[in-house]
Steps between C-alpha positions, in 0.01 A plus 500: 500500500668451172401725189213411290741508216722260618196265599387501160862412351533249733117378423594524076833300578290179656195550237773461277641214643206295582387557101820423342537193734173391395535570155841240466308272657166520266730438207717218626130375577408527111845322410734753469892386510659602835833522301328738242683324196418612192388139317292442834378865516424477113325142529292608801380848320395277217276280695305814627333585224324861531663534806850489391605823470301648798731286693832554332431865572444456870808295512702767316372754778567321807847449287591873544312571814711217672771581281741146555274341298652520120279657238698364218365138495162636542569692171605239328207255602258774391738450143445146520121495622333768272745615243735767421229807498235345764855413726570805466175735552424263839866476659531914466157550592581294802860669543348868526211353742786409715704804445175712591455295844851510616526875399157578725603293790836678520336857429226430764748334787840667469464808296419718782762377723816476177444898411529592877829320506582548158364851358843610434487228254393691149334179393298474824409913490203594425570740206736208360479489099209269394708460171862375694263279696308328189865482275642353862236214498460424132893474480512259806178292339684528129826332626466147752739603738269601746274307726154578361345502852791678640447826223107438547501535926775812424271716233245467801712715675541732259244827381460307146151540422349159471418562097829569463646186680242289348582628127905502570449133673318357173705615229822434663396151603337412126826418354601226720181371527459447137879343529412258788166392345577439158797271596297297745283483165791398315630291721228251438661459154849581500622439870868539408445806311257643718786462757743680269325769423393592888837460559619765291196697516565528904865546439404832268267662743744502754749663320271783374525689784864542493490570115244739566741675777818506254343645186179661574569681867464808396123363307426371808578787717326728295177304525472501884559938492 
């Protein structure tokens, strides 16, 4: 007879499937864009009235929870729908609700079984530095080269404390958010500038990481004692 543990992972993985299933298809029922553009996304928010931003938040969750599906657009249509500071309250209020699922479905499934094969791991021990693991997650949320789902389903794994996660996910992820929805705001206006500026906006970010390595290692180091 299998475990009663394993039943109930195995039970959580096809809840979870079944809802998020039926949650894609609710939405393409209201008119949602399959292709998740952000004029269609930002046209179709628009013509929900009240509704809109409940609905850009559950699309920004199943966003991080599926993880292939890009959250940038989906910033940038919350830009576009309700403005820089309503774009950006709703698309991070729906980034951390994803963050929080993906981080409890990976604590409650694989935890367990990544420490047994991992506990030599310091990051997977359980007397592993809260402080290295919130700097670890609000670096990798600060600077888009990491997969948002990918660092999300990983901190699961992890002893984090879920305050800590939460608060390192939020204020790491604020800067790009307010980046990618006030130039789907400005888009609207200045297309060609808008363009420009992500451009070199994007190009910045990911070269502050190895700017950071060069002339503030030792900063950094000290930081994660």
């Amino acid at each position: 007879m299998k475990n009663p543990r394993t039943l109930n992972r195995l039970l959580l993985l096809v809840i979870l499937g079944i809802t998020l299933t039926g949650l894609w298809l609710l939405l393409r029922e209201l008119g949602m864009p399959g292709n998740l553009s952000t004029g269609g996304m930002a046209a179709w928010l628009n013509a929900q009235d009240a509704a809109g931003p409940l609905l850009l938040m559950l699309v920004m969750v199943m966003a991080v929870v599926i993880g292939p599906i890009p959250t940038l657009p989906v910033s940038a249509a919350a830009g576009m729908a309700f403005g820089v500071v309503g774009g950006t309250l709703v698309a991070s209020a729906g980034a951390l609700a994803g963050a929080l699922t993906s981080f409890g479905i990976s604590r409650f499934i694989a935890r367990d079984l990544v420490r047994r094969k991992l506990g030599d791991n310091p990051l997977f021990q359980e007397q592993a530095p809260q402080k290295v693991l919130f700097w670890s997650v609000f670096i990798t949320r600060l600077v888009p080269l990491f997969s948002f789902a990918l660092v999300s389903y990983a901190a699961g794994l992890t002893v984090i404390s879920t305050w800590r996660y939460a608060l390192a996910t939020y204020l790491g992820m604020l800067p790009m958010t307010v980046v990618f929805v006030t130039l789907g705001r400005s888009f609207q206006v200045h297309p060609v500038a808008a363009a420009i500026a992500s451009a070199i906006l994007l190009v910045a970010m990911f070269l502050a990481p190895y700017y950071l390595q060069r002339f503030h290692g030792e900063r950094l180091k000290r930081l994660f004692r």
